[in-house]
Coordinates of C-alpha atoms in Angstrom, one line a residue:
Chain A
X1 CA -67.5 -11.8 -30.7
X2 CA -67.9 -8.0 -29.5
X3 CA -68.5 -9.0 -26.3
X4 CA -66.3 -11.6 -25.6
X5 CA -63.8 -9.4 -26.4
X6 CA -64.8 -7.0 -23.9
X7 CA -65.5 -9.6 -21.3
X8 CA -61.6 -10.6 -21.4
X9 CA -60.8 -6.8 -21.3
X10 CA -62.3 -6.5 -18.0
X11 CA -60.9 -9.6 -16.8
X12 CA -57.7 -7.9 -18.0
X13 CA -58.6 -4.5 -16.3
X14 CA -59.0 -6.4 -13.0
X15 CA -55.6 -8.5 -13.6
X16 CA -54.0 -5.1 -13.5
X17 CA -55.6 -3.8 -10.9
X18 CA -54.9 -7.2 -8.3
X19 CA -51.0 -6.7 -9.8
X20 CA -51.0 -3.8 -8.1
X21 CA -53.1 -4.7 -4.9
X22 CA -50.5 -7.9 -5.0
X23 CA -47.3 -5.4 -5.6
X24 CA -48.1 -3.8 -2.2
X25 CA -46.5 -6.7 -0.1
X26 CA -43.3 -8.4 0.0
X27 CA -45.1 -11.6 0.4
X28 CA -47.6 -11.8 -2.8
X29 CA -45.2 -9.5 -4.8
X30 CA -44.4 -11.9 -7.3
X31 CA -48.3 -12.7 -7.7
X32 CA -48.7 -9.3 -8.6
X33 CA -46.0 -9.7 -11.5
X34 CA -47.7 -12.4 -12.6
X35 CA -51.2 -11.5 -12.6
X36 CA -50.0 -8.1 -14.2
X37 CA -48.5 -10.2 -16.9
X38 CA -51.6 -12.2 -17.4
X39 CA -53.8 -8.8 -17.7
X40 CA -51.2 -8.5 -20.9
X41 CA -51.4 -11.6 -22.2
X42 CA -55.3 -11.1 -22.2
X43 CA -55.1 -8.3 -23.9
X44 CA -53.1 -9.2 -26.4
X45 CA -55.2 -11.8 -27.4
X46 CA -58.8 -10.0 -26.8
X47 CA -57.4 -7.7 -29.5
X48 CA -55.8 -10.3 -32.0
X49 CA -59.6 -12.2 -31.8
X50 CA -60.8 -8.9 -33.2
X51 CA -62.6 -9.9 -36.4
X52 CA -61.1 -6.6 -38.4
X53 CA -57.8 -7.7 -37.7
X54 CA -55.8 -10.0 -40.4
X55 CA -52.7 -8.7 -40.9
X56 CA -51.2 -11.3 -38.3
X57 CA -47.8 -11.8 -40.2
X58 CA -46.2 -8.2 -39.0
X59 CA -47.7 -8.6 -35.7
X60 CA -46.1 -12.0 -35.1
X61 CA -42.7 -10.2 -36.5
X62 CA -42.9 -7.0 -34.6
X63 CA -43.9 -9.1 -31.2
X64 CA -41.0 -11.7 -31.9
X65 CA -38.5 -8.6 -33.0
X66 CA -39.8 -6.6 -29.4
X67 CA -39.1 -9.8 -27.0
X68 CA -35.5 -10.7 -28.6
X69 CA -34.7 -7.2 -27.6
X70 CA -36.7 -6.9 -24.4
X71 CA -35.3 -10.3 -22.8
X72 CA -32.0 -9.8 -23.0
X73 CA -32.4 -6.1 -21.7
X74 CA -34.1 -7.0 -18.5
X75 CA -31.8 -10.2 -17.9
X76 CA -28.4 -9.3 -18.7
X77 CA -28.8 -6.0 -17.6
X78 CA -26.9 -5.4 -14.2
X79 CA -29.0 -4.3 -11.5
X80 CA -26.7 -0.9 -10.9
X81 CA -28.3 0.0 -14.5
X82 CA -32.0 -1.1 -13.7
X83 CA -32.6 3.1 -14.0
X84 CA -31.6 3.4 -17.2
X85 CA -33.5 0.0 -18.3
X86 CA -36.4 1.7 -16.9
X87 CA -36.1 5.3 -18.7
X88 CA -35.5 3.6 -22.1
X89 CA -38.3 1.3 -21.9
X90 CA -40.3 4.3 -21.4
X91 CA -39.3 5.5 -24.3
X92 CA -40.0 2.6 -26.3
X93 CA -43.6 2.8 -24.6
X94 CA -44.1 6.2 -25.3
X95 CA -42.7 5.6 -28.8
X96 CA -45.8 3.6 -29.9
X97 CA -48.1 5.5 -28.2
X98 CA -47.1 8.6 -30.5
X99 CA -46.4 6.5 -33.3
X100 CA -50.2 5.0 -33.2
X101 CA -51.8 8.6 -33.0
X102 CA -49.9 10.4 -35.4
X103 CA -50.6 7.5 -37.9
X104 CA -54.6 7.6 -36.7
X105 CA -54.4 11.2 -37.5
X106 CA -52.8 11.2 -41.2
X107 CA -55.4 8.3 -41.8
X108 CA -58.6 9.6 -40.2
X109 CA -57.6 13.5 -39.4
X110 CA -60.5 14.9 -41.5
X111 CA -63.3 12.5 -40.0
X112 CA -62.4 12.6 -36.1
X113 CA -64.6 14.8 -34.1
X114 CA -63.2 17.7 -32.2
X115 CA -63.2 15.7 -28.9
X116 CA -61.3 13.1 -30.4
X117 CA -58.7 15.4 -32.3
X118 CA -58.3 16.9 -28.8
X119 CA -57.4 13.4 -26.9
X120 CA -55.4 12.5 -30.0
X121 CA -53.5 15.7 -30.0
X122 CA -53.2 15.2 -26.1
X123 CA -51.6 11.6 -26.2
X124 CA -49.1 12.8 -29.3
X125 CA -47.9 15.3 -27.1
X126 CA -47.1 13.4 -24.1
X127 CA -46.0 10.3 -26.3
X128 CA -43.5 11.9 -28.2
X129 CA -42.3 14.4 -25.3
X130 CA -41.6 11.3 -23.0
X131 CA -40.1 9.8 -25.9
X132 CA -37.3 12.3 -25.9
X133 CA -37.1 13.1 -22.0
X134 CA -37.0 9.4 -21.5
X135 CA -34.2 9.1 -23.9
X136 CA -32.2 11.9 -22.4
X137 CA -32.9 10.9 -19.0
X138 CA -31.7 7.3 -20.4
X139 CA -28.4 9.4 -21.9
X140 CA -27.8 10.9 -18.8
X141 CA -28.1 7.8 -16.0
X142 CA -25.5 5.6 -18.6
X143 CA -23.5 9.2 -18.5
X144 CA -23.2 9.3 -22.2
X145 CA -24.2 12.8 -22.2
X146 CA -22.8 14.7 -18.8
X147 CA -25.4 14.1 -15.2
X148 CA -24.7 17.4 -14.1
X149 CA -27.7 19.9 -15.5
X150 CA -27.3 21.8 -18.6
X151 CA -28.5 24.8 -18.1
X152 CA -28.8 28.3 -20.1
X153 CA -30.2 31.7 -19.6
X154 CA -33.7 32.0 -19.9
X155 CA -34.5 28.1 -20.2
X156 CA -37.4 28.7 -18.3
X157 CA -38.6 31.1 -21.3
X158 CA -38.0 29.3 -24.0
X159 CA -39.0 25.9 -22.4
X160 CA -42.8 27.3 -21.7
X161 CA -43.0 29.3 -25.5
X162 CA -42.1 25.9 -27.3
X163 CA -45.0 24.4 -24.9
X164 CA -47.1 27.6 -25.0
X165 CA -46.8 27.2 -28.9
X166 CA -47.7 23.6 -29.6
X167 CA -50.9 24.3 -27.3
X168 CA -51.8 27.2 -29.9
X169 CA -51.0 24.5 -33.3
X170 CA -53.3 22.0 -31.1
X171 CA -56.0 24.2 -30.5
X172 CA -55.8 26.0 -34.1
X173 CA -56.1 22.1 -35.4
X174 CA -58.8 21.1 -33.3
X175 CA -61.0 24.7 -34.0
X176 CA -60.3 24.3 -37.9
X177 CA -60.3 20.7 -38.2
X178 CA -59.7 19.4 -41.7
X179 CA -56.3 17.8 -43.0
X180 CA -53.4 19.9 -42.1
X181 CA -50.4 17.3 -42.3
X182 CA -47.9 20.6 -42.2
X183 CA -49.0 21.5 -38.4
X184 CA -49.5 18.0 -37.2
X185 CA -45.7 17.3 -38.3
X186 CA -45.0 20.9 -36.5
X187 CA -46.5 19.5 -33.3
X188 CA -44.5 16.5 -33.6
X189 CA -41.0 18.1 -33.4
X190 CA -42.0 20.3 -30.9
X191 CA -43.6 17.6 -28.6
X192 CA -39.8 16.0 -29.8
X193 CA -37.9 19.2 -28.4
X194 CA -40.0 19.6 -25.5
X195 CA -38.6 16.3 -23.9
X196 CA -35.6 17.7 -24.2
X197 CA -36.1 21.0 -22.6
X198 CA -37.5 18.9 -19.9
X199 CA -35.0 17.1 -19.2
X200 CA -31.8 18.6 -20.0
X201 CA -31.9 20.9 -16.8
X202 CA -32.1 18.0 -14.3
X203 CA -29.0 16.6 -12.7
X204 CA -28.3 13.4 -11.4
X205 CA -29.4 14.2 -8.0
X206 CA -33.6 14.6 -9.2
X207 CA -33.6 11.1 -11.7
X208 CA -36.0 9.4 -9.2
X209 CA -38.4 12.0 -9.7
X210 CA -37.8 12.2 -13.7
X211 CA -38.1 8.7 -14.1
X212 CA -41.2 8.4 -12.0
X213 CA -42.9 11.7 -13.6
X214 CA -42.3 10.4 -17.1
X215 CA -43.6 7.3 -16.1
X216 CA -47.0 8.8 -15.3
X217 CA -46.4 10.8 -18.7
X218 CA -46.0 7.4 -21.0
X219 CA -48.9 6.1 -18.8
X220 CA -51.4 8.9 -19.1
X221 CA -50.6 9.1 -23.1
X222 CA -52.0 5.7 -23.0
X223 CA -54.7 6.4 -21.6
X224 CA -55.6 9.0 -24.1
X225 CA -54.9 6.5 -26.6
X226 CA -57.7 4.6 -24.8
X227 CA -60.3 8.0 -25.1
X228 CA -59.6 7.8 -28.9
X229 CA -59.9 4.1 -29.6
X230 CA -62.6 4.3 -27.2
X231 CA -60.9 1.3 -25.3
X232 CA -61.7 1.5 -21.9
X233 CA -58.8 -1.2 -20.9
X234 CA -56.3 1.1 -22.4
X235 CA -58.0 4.1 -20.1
X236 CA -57.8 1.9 -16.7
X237 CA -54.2 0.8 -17.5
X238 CA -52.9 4.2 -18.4
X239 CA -54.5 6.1 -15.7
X240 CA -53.6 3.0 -12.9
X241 CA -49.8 3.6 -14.6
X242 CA -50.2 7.4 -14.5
X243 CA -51.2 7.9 -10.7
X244 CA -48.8 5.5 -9.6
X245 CA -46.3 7.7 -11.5
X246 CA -48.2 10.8 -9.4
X247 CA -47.8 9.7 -6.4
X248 CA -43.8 8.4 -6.5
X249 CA -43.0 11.7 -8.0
X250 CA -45.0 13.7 -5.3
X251 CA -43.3 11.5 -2.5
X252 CA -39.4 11.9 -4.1
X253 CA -40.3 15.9 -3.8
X254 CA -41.0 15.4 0.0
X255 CA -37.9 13.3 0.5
X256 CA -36.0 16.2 -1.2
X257 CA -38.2 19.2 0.1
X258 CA -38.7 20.4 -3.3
X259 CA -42.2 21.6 -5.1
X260 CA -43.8 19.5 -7.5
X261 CA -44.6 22.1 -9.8
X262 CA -40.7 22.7 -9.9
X263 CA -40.3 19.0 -11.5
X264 CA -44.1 19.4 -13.3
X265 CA -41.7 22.5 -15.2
X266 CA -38.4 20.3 -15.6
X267 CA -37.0 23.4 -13.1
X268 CA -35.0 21.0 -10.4
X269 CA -31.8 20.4 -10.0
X270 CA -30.2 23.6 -10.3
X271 CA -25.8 24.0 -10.2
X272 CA -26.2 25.8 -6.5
X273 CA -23.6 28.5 -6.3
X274 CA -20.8 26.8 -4.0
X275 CA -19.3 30.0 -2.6
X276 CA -17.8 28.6 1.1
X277 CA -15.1 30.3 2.3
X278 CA -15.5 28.8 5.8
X279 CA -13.9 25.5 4.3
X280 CA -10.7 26.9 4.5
X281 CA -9.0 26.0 7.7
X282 CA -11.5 23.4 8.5
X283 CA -9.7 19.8 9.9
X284 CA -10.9 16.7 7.6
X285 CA -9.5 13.8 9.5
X286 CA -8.4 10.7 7.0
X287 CA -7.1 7.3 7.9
X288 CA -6.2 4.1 6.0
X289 CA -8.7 1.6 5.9
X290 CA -6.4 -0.5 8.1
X291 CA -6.0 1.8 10.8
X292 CA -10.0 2.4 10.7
X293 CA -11.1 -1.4 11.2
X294 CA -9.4 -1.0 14.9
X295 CA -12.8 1.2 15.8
X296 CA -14.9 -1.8 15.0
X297 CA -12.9 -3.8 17.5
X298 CA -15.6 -1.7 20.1
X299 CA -18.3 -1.6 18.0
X300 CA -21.8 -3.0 19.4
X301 CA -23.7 -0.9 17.0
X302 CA -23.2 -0.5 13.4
X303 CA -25.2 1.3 10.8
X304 CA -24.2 1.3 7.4
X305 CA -25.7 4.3 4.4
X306 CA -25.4 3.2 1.4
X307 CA -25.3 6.0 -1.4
X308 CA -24.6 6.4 -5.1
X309 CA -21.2 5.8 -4.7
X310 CA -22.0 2.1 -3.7
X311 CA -23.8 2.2 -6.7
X312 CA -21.5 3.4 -9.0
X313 CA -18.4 1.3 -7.4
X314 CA -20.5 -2.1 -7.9
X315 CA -19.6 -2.3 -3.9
X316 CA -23.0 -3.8 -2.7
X317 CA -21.4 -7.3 -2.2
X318 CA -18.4 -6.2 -0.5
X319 CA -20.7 -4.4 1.9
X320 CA -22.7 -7.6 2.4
X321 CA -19.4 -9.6 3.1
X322 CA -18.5 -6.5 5.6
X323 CA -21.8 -7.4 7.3
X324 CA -21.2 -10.9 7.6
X325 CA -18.0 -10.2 9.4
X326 CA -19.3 -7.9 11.3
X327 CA -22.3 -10.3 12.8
X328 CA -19.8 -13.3 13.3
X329 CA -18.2 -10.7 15.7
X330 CA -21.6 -10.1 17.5
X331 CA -21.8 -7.1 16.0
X332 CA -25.3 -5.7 15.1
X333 CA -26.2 -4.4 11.2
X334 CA -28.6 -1.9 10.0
X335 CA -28.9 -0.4 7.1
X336 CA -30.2 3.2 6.6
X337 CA -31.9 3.8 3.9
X338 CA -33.2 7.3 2.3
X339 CA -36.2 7.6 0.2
X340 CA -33.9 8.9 -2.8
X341 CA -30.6 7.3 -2.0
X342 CA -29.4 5.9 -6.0
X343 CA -30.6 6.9 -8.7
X344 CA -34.0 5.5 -8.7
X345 CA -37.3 5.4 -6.0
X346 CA -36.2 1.9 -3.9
X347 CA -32.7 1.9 -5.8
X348 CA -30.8 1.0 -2.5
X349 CA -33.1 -1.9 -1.4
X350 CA -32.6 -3.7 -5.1
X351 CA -29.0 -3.4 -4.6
X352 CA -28.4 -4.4 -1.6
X353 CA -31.1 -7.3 -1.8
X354 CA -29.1 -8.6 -5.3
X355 CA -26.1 -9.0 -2.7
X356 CA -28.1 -11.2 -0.5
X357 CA -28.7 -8.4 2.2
X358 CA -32.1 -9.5 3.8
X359 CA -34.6 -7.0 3.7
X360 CA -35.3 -6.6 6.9
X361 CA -32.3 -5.4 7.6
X362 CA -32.8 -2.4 5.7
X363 CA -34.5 0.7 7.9
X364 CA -36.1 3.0 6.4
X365 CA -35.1 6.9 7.1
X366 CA -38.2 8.1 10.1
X367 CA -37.1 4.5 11.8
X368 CA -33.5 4.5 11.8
X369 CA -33.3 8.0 12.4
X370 CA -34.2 7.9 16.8
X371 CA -31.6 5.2 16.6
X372 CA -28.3 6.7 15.7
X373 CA -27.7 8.5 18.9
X374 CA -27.1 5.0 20.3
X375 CA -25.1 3.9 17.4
X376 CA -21.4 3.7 18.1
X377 CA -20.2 3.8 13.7
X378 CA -22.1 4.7 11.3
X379 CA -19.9 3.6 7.6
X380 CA -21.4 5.6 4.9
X381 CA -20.5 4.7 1.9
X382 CA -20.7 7.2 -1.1
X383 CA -23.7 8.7 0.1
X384 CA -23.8 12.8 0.3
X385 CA -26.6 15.5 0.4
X386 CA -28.4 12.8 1.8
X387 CA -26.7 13.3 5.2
X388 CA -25.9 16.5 5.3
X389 CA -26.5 18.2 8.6
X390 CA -26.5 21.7 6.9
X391 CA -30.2 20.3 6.1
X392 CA -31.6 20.8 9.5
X393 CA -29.0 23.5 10.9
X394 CA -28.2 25.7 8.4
X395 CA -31.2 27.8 7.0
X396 CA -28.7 29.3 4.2
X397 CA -28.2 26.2 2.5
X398 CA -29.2 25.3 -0.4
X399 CA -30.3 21.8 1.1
X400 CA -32.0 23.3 4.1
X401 CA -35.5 21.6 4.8
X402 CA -34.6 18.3 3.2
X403 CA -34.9 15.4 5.2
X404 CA -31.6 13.7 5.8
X405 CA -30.5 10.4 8.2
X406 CA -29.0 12.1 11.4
X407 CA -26.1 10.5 10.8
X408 CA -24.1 13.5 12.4
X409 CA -26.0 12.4 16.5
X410 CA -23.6 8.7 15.7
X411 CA -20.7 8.1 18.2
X412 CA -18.5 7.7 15.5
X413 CA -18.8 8.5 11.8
X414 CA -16.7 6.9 9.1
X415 CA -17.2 8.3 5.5
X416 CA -16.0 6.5 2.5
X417 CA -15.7 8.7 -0.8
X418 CA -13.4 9.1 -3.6
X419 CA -12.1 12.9 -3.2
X420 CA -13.2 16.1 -1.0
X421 CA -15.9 17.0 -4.1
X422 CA -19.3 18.0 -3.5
X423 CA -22.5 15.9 -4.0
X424 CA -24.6 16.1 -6.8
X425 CA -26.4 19.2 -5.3
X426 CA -22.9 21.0 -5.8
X427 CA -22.4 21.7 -2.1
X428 CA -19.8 20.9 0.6
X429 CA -20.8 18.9 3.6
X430 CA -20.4 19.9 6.9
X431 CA -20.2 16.4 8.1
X432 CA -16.8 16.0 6.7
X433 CA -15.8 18.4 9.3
X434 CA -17.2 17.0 12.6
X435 CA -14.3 16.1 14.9
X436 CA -16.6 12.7 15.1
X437 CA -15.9 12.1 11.4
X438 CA -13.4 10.4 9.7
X439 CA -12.6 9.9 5.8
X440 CA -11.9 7.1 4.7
X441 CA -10.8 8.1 0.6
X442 CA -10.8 5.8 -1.9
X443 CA -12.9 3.6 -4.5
X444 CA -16.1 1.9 -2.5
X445 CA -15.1 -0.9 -3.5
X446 CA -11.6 -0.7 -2.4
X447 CA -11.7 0.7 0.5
X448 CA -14.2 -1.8 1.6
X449 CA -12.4 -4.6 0.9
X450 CA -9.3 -3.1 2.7
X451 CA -11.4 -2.5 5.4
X452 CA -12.6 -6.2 5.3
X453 CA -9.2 -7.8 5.3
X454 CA -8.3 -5.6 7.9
X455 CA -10.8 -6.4 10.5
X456 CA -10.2 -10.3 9.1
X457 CA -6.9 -10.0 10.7
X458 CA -7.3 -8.4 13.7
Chain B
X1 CA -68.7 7.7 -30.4
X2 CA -71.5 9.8 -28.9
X3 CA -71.2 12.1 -25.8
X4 CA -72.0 9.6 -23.9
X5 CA -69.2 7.7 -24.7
X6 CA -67.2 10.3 -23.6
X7 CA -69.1 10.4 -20.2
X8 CA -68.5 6.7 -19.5
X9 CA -65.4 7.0 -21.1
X10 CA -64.5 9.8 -18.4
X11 CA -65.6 8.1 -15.3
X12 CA -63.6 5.5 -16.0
X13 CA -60.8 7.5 -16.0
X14 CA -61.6 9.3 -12.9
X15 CA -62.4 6.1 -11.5
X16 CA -58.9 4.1 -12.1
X17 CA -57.1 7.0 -11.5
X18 CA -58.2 7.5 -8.1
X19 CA -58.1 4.0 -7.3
X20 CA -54.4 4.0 -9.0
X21 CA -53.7 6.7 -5.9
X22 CA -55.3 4.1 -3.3
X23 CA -53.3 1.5 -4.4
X24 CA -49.5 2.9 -5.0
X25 CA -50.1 5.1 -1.6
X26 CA -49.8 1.6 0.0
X27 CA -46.5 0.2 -1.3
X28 CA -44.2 -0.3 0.9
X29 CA -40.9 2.0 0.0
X30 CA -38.7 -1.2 -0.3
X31 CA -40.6 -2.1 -3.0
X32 CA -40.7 1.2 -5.0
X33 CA -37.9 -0.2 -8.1
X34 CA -40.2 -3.4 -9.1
X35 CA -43.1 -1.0 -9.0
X36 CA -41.8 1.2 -11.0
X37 CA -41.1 -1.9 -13.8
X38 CA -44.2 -3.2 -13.5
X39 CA -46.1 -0.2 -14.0
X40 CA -43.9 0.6 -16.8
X41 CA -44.7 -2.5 -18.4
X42 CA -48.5 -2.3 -17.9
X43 CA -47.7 1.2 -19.3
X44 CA -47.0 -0.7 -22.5
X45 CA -51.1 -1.6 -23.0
X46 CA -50.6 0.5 -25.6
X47 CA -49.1 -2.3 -27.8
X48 CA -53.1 -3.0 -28.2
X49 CA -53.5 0.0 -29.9
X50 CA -50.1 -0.7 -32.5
X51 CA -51.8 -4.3 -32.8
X52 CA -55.0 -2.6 -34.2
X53 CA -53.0 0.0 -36.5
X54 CA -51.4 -2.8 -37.7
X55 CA -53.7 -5.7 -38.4
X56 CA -56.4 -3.2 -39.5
X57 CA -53.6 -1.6 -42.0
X58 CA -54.6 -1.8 -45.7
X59 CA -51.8 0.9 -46.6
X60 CA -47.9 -0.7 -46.5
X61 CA -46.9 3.0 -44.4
X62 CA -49.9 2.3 -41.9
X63 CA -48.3 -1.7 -41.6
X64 CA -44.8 -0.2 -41.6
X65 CA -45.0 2.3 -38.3
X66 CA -47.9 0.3 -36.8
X67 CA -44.8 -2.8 -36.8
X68 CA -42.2 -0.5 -35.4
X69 CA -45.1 0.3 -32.5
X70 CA -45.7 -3.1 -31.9
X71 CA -41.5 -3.8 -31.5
X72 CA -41.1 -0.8 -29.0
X73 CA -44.5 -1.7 -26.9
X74 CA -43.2 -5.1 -26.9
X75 CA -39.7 -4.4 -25.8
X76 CA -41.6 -2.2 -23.3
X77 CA -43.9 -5.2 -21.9
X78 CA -41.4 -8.3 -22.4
X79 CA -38.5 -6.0 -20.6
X80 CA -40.6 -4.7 -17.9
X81 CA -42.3 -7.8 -16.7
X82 CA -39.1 -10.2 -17.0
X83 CA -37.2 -7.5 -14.7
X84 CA -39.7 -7.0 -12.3
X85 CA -39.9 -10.7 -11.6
X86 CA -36.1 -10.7 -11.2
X87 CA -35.9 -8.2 -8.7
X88 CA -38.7 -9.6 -6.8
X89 CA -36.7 -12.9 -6.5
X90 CA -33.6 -11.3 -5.0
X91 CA -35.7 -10.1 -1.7
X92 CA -35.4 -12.1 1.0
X93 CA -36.2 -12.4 4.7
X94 CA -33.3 -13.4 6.8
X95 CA -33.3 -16.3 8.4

């Protein structure tokens, strides 16, 4: 039976791996859903034929319990809140995987060997520090709990003693071994309060990169799951889960010219100081929506950025309605999308494909970028630091280095947002400024629509 | 387990996480949300680990927290592969 087992763990192992070959396309996408969904369903039942297992009445209730909670959560849930679907089901994930070694420690502590006290003090760790960051992070993108970053003096400190110190209880358990329930349970809460060091720094701006660094946390905790079960389809999985995790993470720091050891210490997202005199005196140029849809009248070349604000304003099928109008007119569409426009790696492209916008429509930033000296309106729609000339001109700024959409070379910019604040990164934008630019103030949503009827009735 | 064990144990690890670079550095940008979902959900593996807990548990604590794993894996795996699939069905190609 052993090695049947293992046989359809392999298969399993390779189901995962093909789900992600398969993910890498458009066009075999939904294979890759599917075959990863398989690899689960294998496992599931590789371990269920295990003969030590008998207990099957819980697991039926605790599976049945999971998917009447998980089913509704991924199909009612709007697609604006697929972030903070995401960050709480990584905290469910990284729930179990701390649950399952704190329990393998209070009922085998005294017999595990130092390697495997090691992995299962590792995989505790992680699991139970997602747990909490994932929770917060969850807190923060449904803005129960404020996005902006919490911060106090000497975070840094504190956050790297509380991690500093649950190293030392680790290593002291390993070194003595034996039963010590007191430390374990010490570990625990600190591992708890950790995750919310973590986190509670990071503003809204840095979620992609939270989401996809605790990702590769919950997914490297199972793979040291896998070094104490000695599962080797747990390992695969979790590492597969934890690189991918890498690798968004490291590619959200480019798109935001930050260091990765910043995130690795939960140091982004820092209140810049907005000290800017020079705003004072400035001309910000506003018009009605009405008197705006005359530009399109024109138009040949229109490119639209979608930001958080679309997001936030539920405006992606307004926008799509815009575009429609637009194209009857002869008028031709892009969208321009940034690498961390929304609240989440890809955010803007799920939106904007749940309103029927075709996806190859959307451009991404190095593409569309050449082309907006030739574009007569650029309509940017709640989007901010992310097109921010200050980025490439001003070496003072906070944002300097970032890469942003050149949406400042346009003929003619048009700037929907609901008052003169700042961004997320706390900082004004110069754009706002540019004799090219007009504001267009207001709800997404509303302003669209205006703007729709408007160019309806011209 | 012996060292060995360990050995194979950490060559698999090295292995699948290399390969895990290979394959994510691929992925085209548009697709970055379902990715994320998906590898959350394979992320959830670790229900196998709550199954054993569970249905090795002689002790009713081992069967009580090894069934509140297997709920919060579950919701992990039945969440993540359901939403992934529905994003994937919203992309489409114009015509």
């Amino acid at each position: 039976m052993e090695n049947i087992i293992q046989f359809v763990y392999i298969a399993s192992a390779a189901l995962f791996i093909l789900s992600l070959k398969w993910m890498s396309e458009i066009k075999t996408s939904r294979w890759g859903n599917w075959a990863g969904t398989a690899g689960m369903a294998l496992a599931i039942v590789a371990t269920l034929l295990k003969p030590e297992i008998h207990g099957y009445l819980w697991i039926a209730i605790g599976i049945v319990i999971g998917a009447s909670i998980g089913t509704p959560m991924a199909m009612l849930m709007p697609m604006t809140a697929v972030p903070q679907r995401t960050a709480l089901s990584h905290a469910f994930g990284a729930l179990a995987a701390g649950i399952v070694g704190s329990t393998e420690y209070f009922l085998h502590g005294t017999n595990l060997s130092m390697p495997q006290l090691i992995v299962l003090c590792i995989e505790v760790l992680l699991g139970f520090l997602t747990f909490t960051g994932s929770l917060l992070a969850f807190g923060k993108l449904q803005e129960i709990i404020p996005t902006r970053p919490i911060l106090y003096p000497g975070r840094n400190l504190v956050s790297l003693s509380v991690f500093a110190f649950s190293l030392f209880l680790i290593a002291y358990l390993v070194i003595k071994g034996g039963s010590h329930p007191f430390l374990f349970g010490l570990i625990v809460c600190l591992s708890l309060l950790f995750g919310i060091l973590l986190v509670l720094p990071i503003g809204g701006a840095d979620m992609p990169t939270v989401i996809s660094i605790l990702n590769a946390y919950a997914g490297l905790s199972s793979s040291f799951m896998g070094f104490l079960l000695n599962n080797k389809l747990l390992i695969i999985a979790g590492a597969l889960d934890g690189s991918s995790g890498l690798i968004l993470s490291i590619q959200m720091c480019k798109a935001m010219n930050r260091s990765f050891t910043n995130v690795l210490f939960g140091g982004v997202g820092q209140v810049l100081e907005v000290a800017d005199p020079s705003r004072d005196g400035k001309i910000v140029k506003s018009l009605s929506p009405k008197e705006a849809s005359i530009l399109f009248e024109a138009a040949k070349k229109v490119v639209i950025v979608p930001g958080y604000g679309m997001a936030a304003a539920q405006a992606q099928h307004v926008v799509k309605e815009l575009t429609d109008v637009l194209e009857n007119r002869n008028i031709e569409v892009k969208f321009a999308i940034h690498p961390v426009a929304g609240r989440m790696p890809g955010h803007m492209n799920v939106l904007l494909a749940e309103a029927d916008v075709p996806y190859d429509k959307l451009v991404e930033m190095e593409e569309i970028n050449p082309l907006f000296p030739e574009t007569d309106i650029v309509l940017v729609v709640g989007a901010n630091d992310i097109t921010n000339p200050a980025a490439r001109k001003n070496p003072g700024s906070p944002l300097y280095g970032m890469p942003i959409l050149d949406v400042d070379k346009a003929k003619q910019i048009l700037f929907i947002k609901r008052s003169m604040s700042t961004g997320f990164a706390g900082i004004d934008n110069d754009l706002f400024y540019s004799p090219k630019t007009i504001m267009l103030f207001g709800d997404a949503k509303k302003v669209l629509n205006e703007l729709l009827i408007s160019i309806n009735s011209n | 387990m012996t060292l060995s064990d360990w050995i194979t144990n950490l060559y698999v690890f090295v292995l699948a996480s290399f390969l895990g670079l290979e394959l994510i550095r691929n992925v085209s940008r548009l697709l970055h949300t379902p990715l994320m979902s998906l590898t959350n959900a394979i992320s959830s593996i670790s229900l196998v680990g709550s199954l054993a807990l569970t249905g090795e548990g002689e002790k009713t604590w081992v069967i009580v927290l090894g069934t509140i794993a297997i709920i919060a894996s579950s919701i992990n795996a039945v969440g993540g592969f359901l939403i992934t699939d529905r994003i994937l069905k919203m992309f489409r190609k114009s015509k």
